[in-house]
Coordinates of C-alpha atoms in Angstrom, one line a residue:
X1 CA -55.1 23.7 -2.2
X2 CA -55.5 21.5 -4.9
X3 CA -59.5 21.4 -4.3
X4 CA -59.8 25.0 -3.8
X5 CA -58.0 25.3 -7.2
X6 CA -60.4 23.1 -8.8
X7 CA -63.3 24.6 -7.4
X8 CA -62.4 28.4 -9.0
X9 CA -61.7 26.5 -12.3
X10 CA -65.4 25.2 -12.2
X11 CA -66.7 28.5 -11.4
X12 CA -64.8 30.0 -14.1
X13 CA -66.0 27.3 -16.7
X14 CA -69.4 28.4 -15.8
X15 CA -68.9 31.8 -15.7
X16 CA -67.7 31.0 -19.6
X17 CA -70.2 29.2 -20.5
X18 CA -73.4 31.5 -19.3
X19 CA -71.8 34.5 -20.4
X20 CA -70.7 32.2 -24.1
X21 CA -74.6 31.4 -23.9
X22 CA -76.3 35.0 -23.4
X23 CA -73.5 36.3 -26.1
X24 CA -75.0 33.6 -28.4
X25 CA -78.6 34.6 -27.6
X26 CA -77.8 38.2 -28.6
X27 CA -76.2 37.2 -31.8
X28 CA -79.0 34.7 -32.7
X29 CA -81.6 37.5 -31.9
X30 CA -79.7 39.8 -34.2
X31 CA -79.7 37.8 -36.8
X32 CA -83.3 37.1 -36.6
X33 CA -84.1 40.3 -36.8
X34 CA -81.8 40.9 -39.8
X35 CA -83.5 37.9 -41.4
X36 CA -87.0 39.8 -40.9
X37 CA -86.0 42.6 -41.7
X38 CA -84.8 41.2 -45.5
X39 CA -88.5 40.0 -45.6
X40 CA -91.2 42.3 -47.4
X41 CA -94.1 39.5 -48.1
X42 CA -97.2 38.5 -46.0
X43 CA -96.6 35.3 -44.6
X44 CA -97.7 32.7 -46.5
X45 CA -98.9 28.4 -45.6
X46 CA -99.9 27.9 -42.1
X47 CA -98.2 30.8 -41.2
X48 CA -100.8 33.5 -41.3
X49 CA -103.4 30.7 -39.8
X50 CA -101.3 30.7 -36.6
X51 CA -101.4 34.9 -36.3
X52 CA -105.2 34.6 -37.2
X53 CA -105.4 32.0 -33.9
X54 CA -103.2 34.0 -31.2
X55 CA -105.4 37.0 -32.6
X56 CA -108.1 35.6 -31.8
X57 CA -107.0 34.8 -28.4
X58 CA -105.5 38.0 -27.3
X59 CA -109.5 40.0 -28.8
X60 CA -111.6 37.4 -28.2
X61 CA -110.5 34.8 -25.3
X62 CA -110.8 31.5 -27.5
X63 CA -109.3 29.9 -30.7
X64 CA -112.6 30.2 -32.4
X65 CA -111.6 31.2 -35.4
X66 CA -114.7 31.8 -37.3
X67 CA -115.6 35.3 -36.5
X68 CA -111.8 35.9 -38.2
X69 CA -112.0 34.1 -40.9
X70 CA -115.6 34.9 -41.9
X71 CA -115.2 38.6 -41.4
X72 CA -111.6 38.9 -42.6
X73 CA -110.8 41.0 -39.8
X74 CA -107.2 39.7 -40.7
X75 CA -106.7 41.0 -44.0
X76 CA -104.2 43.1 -44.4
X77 CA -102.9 42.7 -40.7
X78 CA -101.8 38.8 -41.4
X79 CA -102.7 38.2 -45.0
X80 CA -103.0 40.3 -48.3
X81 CA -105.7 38.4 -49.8
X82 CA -108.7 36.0 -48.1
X83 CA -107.3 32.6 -46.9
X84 CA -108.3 29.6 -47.5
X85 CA -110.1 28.0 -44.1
X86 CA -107.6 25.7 -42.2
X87 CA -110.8 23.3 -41.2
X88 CA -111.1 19.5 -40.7
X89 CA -114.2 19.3 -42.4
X90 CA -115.5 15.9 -40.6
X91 CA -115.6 18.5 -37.4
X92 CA -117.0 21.6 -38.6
X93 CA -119.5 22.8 -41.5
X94 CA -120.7 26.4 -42.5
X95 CA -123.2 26.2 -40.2
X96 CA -121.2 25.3 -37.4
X97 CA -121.4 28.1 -34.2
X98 CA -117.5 27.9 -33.6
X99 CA -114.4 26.5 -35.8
X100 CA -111.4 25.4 -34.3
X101 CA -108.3 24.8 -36.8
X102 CA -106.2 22.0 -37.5
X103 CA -103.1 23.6 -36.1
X104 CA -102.2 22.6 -32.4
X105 CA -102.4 26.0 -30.4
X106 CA -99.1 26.2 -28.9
X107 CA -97.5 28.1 -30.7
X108 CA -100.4 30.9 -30.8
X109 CA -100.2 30.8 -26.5
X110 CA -96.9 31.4 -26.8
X111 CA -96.8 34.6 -29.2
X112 CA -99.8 36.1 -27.3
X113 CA -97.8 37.5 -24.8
X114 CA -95.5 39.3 -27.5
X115 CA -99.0 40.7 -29.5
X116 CA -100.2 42.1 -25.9
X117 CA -96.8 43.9 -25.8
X118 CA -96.9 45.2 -29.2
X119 CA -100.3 46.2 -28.9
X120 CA -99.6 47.8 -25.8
X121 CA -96.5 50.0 -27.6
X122 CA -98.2 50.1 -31.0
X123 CA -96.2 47.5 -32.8
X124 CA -98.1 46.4 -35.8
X125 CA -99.4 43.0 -34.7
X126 CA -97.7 41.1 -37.5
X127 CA -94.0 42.7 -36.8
X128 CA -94.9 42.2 -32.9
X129 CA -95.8 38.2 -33.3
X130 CA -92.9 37.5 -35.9
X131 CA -90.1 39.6 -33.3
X132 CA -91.6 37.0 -30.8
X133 CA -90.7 34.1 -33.1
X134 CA -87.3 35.7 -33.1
X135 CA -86.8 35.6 -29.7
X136 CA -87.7 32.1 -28.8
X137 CA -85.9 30.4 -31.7
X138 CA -82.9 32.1 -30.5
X139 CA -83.4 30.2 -27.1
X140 CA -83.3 27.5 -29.3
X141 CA -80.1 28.1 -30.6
X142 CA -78.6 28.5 -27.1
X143 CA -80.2 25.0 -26.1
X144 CA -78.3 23.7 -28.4
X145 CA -74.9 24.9 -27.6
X146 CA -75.8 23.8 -24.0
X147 CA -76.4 20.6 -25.0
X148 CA -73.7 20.0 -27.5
X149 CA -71.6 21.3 -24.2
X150 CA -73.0 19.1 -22.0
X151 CA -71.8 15.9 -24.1
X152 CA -68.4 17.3 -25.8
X153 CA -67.2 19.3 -21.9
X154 CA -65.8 21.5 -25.7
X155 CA -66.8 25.4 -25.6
X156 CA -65.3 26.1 -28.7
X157 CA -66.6 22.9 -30.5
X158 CA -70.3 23.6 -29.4
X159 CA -70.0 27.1 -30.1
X160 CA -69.3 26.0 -33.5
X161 CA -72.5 23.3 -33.7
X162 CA -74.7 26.1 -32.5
X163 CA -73.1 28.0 -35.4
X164 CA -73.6 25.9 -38.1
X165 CA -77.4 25.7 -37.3
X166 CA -77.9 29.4 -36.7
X167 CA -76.2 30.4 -40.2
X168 CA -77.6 27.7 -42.3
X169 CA -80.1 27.7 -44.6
X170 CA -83.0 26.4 -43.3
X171 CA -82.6 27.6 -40.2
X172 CA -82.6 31.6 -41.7
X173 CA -85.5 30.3 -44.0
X174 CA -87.5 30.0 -41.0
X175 CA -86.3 32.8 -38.8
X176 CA -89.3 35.0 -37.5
X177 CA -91.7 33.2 -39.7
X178 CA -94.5 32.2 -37.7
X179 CA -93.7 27.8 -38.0
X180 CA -93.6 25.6 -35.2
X181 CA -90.8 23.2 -36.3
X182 CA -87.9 25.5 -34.9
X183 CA -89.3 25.5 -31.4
X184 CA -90.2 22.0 -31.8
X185 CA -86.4 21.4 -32.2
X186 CA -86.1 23.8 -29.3
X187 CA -88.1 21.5 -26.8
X188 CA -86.7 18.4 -28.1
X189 CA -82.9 19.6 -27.4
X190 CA -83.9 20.9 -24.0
X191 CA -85.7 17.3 -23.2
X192 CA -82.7 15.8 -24.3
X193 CA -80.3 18.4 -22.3
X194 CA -82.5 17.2 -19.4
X195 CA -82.1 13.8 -19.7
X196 CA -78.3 14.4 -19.9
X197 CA -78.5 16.4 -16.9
X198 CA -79.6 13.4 -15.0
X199 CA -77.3 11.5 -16.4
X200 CA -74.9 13.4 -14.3
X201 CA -76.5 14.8 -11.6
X202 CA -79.1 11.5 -11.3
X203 CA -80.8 12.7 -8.2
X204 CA -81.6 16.5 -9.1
X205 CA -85.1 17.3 -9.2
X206 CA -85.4 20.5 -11.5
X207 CA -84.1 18.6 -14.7
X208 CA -86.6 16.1 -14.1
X209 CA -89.4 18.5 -13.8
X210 CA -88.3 20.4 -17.0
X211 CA -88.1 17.2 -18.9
X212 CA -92.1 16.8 -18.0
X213 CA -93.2 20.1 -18.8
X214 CA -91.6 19.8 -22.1
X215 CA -92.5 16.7 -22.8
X216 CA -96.3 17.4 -21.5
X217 CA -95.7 20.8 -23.8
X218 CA -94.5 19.4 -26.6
X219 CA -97.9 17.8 -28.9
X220 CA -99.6 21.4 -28.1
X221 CA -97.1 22.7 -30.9
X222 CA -98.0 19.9 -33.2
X223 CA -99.9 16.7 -32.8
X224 CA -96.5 14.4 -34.6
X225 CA -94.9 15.1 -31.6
X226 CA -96.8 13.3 -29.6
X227 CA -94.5 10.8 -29.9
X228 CA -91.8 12.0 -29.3
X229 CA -93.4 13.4 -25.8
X230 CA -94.3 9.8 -24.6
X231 CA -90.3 8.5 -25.6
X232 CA -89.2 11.4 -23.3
X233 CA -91.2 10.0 -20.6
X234 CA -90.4 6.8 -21.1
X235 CA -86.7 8.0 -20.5
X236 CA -87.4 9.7 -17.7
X237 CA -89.0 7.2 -15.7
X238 CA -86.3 4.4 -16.7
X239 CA -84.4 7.1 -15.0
X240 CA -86.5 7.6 -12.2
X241 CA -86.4 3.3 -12.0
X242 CA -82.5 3.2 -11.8
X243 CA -82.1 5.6 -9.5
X244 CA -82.9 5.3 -6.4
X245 CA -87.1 5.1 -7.0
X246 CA -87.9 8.8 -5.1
X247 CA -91.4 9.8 -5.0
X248 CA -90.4 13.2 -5.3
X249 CA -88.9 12.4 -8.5
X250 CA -91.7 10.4 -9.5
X251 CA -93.9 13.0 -8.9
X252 CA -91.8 15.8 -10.8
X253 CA -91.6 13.0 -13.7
X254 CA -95.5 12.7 -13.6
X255 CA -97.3 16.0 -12.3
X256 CA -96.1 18.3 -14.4
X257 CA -97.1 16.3 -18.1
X258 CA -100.0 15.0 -16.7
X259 CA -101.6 18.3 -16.2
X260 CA -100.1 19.6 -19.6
X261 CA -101.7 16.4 -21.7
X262 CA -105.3 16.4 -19.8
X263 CA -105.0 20.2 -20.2
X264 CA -104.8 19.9 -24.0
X265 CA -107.4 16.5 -23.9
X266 CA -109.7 18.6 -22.7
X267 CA -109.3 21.5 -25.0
X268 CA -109.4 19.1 -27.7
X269 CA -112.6 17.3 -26.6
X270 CA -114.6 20.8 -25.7
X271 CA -114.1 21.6 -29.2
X272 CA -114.2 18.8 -31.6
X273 CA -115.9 16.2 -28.9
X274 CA -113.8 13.6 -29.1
X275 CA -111.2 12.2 -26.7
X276 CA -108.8 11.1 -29.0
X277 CA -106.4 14.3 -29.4
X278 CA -104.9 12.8 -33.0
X279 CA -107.8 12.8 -34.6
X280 CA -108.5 16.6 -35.8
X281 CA -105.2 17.1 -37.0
X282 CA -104.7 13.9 -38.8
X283 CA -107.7 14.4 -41.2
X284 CA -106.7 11.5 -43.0
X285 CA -102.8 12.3 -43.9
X286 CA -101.0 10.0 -41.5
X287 CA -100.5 6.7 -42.5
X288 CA -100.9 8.4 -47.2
X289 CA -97.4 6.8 -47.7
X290 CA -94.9 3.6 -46.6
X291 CA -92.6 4.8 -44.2
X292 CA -89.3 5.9 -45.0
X293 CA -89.4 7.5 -48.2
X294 CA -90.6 10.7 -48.2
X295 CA -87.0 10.6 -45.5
X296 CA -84.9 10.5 -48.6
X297 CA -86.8 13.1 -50.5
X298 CA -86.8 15.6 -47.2
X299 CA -82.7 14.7 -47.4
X300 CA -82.1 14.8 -51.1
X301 CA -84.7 16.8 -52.7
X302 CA -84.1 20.2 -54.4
X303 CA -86.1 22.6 -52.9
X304 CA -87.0 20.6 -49.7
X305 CA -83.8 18.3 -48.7
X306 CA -81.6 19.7 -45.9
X307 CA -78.2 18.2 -47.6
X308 CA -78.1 20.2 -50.6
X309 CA -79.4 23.2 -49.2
X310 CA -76.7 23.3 -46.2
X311 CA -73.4 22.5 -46.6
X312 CA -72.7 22.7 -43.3
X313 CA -75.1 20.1 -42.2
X314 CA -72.9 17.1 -44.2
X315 CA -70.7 18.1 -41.2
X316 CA -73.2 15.8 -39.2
X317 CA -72.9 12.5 -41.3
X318 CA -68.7 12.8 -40.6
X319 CA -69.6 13.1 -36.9
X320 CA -72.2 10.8 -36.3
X321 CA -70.2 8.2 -36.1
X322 CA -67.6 9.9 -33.2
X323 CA -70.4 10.2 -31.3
X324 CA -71.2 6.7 -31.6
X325 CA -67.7 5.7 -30.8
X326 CA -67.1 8.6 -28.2
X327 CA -71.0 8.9 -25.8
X328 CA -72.9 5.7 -27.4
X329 CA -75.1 6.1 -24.2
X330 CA -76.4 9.4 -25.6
X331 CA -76.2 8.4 -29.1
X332 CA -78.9 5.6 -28.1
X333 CA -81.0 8.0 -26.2
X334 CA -81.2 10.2 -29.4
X335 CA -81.8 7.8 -31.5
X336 CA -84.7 6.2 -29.6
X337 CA -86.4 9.5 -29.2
X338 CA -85.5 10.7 -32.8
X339 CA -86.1 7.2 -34.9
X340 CA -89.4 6.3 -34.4
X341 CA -91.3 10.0 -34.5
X342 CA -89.2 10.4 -38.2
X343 CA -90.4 7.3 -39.7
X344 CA -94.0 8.2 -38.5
X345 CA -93.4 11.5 -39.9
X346 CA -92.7 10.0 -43.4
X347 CA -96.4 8.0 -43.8
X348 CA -97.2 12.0 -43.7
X349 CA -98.7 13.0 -46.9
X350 CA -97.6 16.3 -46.7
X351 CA -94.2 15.8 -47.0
X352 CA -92.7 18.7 -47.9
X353 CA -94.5 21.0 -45.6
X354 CA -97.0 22.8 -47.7
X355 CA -95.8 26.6 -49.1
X356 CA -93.1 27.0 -47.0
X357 CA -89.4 28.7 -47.6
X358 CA -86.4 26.4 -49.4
X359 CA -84.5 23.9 -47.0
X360 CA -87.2 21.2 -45.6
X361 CA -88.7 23.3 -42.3
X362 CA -90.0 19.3 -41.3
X363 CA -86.4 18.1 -40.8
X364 CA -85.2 20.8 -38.6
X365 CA -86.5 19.3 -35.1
X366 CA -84.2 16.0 -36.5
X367 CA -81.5 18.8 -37.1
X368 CA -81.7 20.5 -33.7
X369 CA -80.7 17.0 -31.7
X370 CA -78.1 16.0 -34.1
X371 CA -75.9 18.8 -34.8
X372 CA -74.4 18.4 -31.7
X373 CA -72.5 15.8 -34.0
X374 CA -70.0 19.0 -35.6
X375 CA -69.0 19.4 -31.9
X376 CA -67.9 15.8 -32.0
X377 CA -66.3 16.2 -35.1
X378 CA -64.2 19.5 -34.0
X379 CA -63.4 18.1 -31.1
X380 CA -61.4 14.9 -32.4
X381 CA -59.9 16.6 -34.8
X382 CA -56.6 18.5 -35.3
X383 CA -56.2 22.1 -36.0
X384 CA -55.4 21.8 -39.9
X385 CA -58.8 19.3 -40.0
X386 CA -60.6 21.7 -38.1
X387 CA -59.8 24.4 -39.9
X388 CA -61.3 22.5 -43.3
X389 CA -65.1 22.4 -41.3
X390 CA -64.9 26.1 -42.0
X391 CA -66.0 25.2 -45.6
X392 CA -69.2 23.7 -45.5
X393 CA -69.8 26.2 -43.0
X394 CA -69.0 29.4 -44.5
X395 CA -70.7 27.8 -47.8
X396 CA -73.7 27.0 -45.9
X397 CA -73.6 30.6 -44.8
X398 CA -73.4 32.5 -47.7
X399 CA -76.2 30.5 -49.4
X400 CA -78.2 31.6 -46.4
X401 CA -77.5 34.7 -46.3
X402 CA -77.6 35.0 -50.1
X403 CA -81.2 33.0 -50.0
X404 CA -82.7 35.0 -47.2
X405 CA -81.7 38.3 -49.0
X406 CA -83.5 37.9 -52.2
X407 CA -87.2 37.3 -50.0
X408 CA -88.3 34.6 -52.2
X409 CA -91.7 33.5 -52.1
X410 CA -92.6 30.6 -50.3
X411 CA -92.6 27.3 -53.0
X412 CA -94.6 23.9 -53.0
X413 CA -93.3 20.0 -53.6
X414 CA -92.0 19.3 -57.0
X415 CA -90.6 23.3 -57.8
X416 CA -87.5 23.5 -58.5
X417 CA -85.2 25.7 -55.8
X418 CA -86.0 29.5 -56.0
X419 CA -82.3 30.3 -55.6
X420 CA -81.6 28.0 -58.2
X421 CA -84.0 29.5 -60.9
X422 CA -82.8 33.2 -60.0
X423 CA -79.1 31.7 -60.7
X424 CA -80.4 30.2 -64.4
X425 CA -82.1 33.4 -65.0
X426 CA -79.1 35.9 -63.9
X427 CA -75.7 33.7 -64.8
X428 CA -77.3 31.1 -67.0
X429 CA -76.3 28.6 -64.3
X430 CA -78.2 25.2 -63.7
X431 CA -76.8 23.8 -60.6
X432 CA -79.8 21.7 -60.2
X433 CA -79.1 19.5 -62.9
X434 CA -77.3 17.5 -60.2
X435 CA -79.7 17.1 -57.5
X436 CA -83.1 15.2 -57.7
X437 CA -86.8 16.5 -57.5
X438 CA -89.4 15.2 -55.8
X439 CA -93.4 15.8 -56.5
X440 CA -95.9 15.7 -54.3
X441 CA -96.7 12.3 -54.5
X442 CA -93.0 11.5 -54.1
X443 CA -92.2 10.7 -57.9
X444 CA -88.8 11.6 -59.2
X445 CA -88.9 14.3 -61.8
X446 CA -87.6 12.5 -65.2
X447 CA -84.1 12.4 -66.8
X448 CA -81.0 11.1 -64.9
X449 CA -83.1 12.1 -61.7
X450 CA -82.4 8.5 -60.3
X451 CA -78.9 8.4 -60.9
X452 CA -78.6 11.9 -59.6
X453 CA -80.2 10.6 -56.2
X454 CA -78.0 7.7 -56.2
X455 CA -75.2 9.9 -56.7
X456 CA -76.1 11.7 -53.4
X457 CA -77.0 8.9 -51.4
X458 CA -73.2 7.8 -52.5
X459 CA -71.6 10.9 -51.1
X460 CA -73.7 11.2 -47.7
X461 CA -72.5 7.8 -47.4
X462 CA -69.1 8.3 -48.0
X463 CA -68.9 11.0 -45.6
X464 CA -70.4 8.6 -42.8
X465 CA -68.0 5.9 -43.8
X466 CA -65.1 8.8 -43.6
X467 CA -66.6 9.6 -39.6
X468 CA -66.0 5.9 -39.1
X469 CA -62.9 5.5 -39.8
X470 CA -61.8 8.8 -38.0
X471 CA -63.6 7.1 -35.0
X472 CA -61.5 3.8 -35.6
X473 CA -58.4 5.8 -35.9
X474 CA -59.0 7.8 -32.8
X475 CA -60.2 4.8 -31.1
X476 CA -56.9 2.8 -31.9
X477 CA -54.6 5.9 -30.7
X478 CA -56.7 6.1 -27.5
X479 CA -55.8 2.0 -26.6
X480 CA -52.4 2.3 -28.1
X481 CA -51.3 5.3 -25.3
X482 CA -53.6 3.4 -23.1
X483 CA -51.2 0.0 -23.5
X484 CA -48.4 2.3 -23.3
X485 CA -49.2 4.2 -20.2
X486 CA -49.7 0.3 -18.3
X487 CA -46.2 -0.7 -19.4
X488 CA -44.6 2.5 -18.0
X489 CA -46.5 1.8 -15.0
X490 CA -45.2 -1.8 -14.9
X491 CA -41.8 -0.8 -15.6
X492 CA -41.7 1.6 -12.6
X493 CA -43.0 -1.2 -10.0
X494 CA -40.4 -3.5 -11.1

């Protein structure tokens, strides 16, 4: 009785939590397309580079991009004006018979597909590729619930992480713009999902082969994840070690990424002749500063840092430490695929990620594996606590919303916050007297500027210090009923 009474309860949990999960997917689909539909600019940055390459795809069966960019087929499909060419110049000159960008090509193979379509319905080919992005970056968002699930066993508290992401900021910035990052978060969270999977199940083929393919996937969307892909591995086949050593597994583990990364070798040395696959993307901007601080500017800055453009995201500093305290297995896991792939990141001379929307688009792969953190959070907490998350969280979503409304342009390192401005020049409001600016070259703008970043650095670390002691405190109630619970038992055997 009692096993067939657990058996419907685990049927109805996942019954709850696929029908939870294709209920979010809807929701984050409509609110993609909302977020499109406040946008009346051409895409702007890489953005109209990447439609120019699955274009070119789709008519012309290659990434060549020099019958596009010569002709400027594009103009006025993708782009209002000429672009400037998106060339590594060491590879290709003007008399060169083919170009090849410095953007990785994932991200055009997967929107082809969704231009096919609209060309076969007569969807202008711009709204057809950015209803594509919309789609995809919603599975993102349902990734993420699944894996804040998958650590917190907490429907409602990884509903709510999946929430905080989708109505933030950044994240609405971004929605259907045609930018890798979001589904770089995307296939990070569902490597990491993967690897929890096995942490349960550690015999199961299919997460195993899931983690390869994304792994193998993951440097066609941009060449800085390249790291990240081999950490994945790496995981995976100290998995594969512990566990009972199956060739099947290895082979799942191995087959997969192994055709995915000579795939993209390949493609990489047919077009620019050279087997190193870093090399055309680099063009000299790894390695332009000392790690670590363009990390503070990408947290802190005005225009660009995560903190003060969503509230809701401080919501992760209180939690990271319960999810030390609470999973410090998966904690680690994160951390070694996260840590070293962000301070590589930051040697990255374009920090801020070129002309790109408010909110730091570079930071939001970091975001998509730690949010799971707010389902932590809610979870330890009482009802009155939990209740007081809903402010960040609201905030962060009505400076979303407001943000995405008024369609700003897209803005460079070192200008101010276009929000910001539109508040000085409507209420006579200067909230960005209190938060720093970083130029291109990383300089602070003048003033207080340092004493405004020191302030900030001060309050994300009060929050973290806050998260640890509501893990000490939680960690103290759980041995005190622990100790309590072995004296009953000792009093009933006597």
């Amino acid at each position: 009785m009692a096993a067939s009474l657990a058996a419907v309860r685990s049927h109805l949990r996942t019954r709850i939590t696929w029908i939870t999960a294709a209920a979010l997917f809807v929701v984050s689909c409509v609110v993609g397309l909302w977020a499109l539909h406040q946008s009346h600019r051409w895409p702007k940055g890489d953005a109209p580079h990447y439609a120019i390459m699955t274009s070119s795809l789709v008519n012309r069966g290659s990434f060549n991009v020099k019958p596009s960019y010569t002709s400027g087929d594009y103009i006025g499909i993708f782009s209002a004006e000429p672009l400037d060419f998106h060339l590594n110049a060491q590879y290709f000159s003007p008399d060169s018979p083919a170009w090849y960008t410095y953007h990785s090509f994932g991200l055009p193979l997967l929107l082809a597909p969704f231009l096919l379509a609209g060309e076969a319905l007569h969807i202008p080919a711009l709204h057809a590729l950015q209803v594509g992005m919309v789609l995809l970056q919603a599975l993102g968002i349902v990734l993420v619930y699944l894996y804040a699930l998958q650590l917190v066993r907490h429907n409602g508290a990884a509903l709510l992480a999946a929430v905080t992401l989708l109505g933030s900021m950044s994240y609405l910035g971004l929605a259907s713009s045609l930018y890798p990052d979001l589904l770089t978060g995307t296939i990070l969270v569902g490597g990491l999902l993967c690897l929890e999977r096995l942490r349960r199940k550690p015999r199961s083929l299919l997460p195993i082969a899931i983690l390869s393919a994304l792994a193998g996937f993951a440097p066609y969307l941009h060449v800085k994840t390249s790291l990240m892909s081999l950490t994945l591995l790496a995981l995976g086949l100290w998995h594969w070690w512990r566990n009972g050593r199956s060739p099947k597994a290895l082979a799942c583990l191995l087959v997969p990424a192994g055709l995915l990364l000579a795939g993209y070798a390949v493609a990489i040395h047919a077009w620019y002749h050279t087997w190193v696959f870093t090399a055309p993307f680099s063009n000299g901007l790894l390695f332009h500063f000392p790690p670590g601080k363009s990390i503070i500017a990408n947290l802190f800055d005005t225009s660009r840092g995560i903190l003060p453009n969503n509230p809701g995201y401080l919501l992760i500093l209180v939690g990271l430490p319960l999810w030390w305290q609470r999973d410090r297995r998966s904690a680690l896991v994160t951390l070694v695929v996260l840590a070293p792939s962000l301070l590589l990141q930051s040697t990255f001379a374009d920090w801020a990620g070129g002309c790109a929307p408010a909110g730091g688009r570079y930071m939001m792969p970091f975001v998509f594996c730690t949010v799971p953190a707010v389902a932590f959070l809610f979870a330890e907490l009482r009802w009155a606590f939990r209740l007081l998350m809903a402010v960040p969280i609201a905030a962060g979503l009505a400076v979303g919303v407001r943000n995405t409304r008024l369609d700003f342009v897209c803005s460079y390192a070192g200008d101010l916050n276009p929000m910001l401005v539109d508040w000085l020049e409507k209420h006579h409001i200067r909230p960005d007297f209190a938060i720093p600016i970083f130029s291109y070259d990383l300089d602070l703008n003048g003033g207080a500027a340092t004493i405004m970043l020191l302030v900030g650095i001060g309050i994300a670390l009060a929050l973290l210090f806050a998260g640890i002691v509501i893990a000490r405190r939680r960690s103290r109630f759980v041995l005190a009923n622990s100790d309590d619970s072995h004296v009953g038992i000792s009093a009933l055997r006597g």
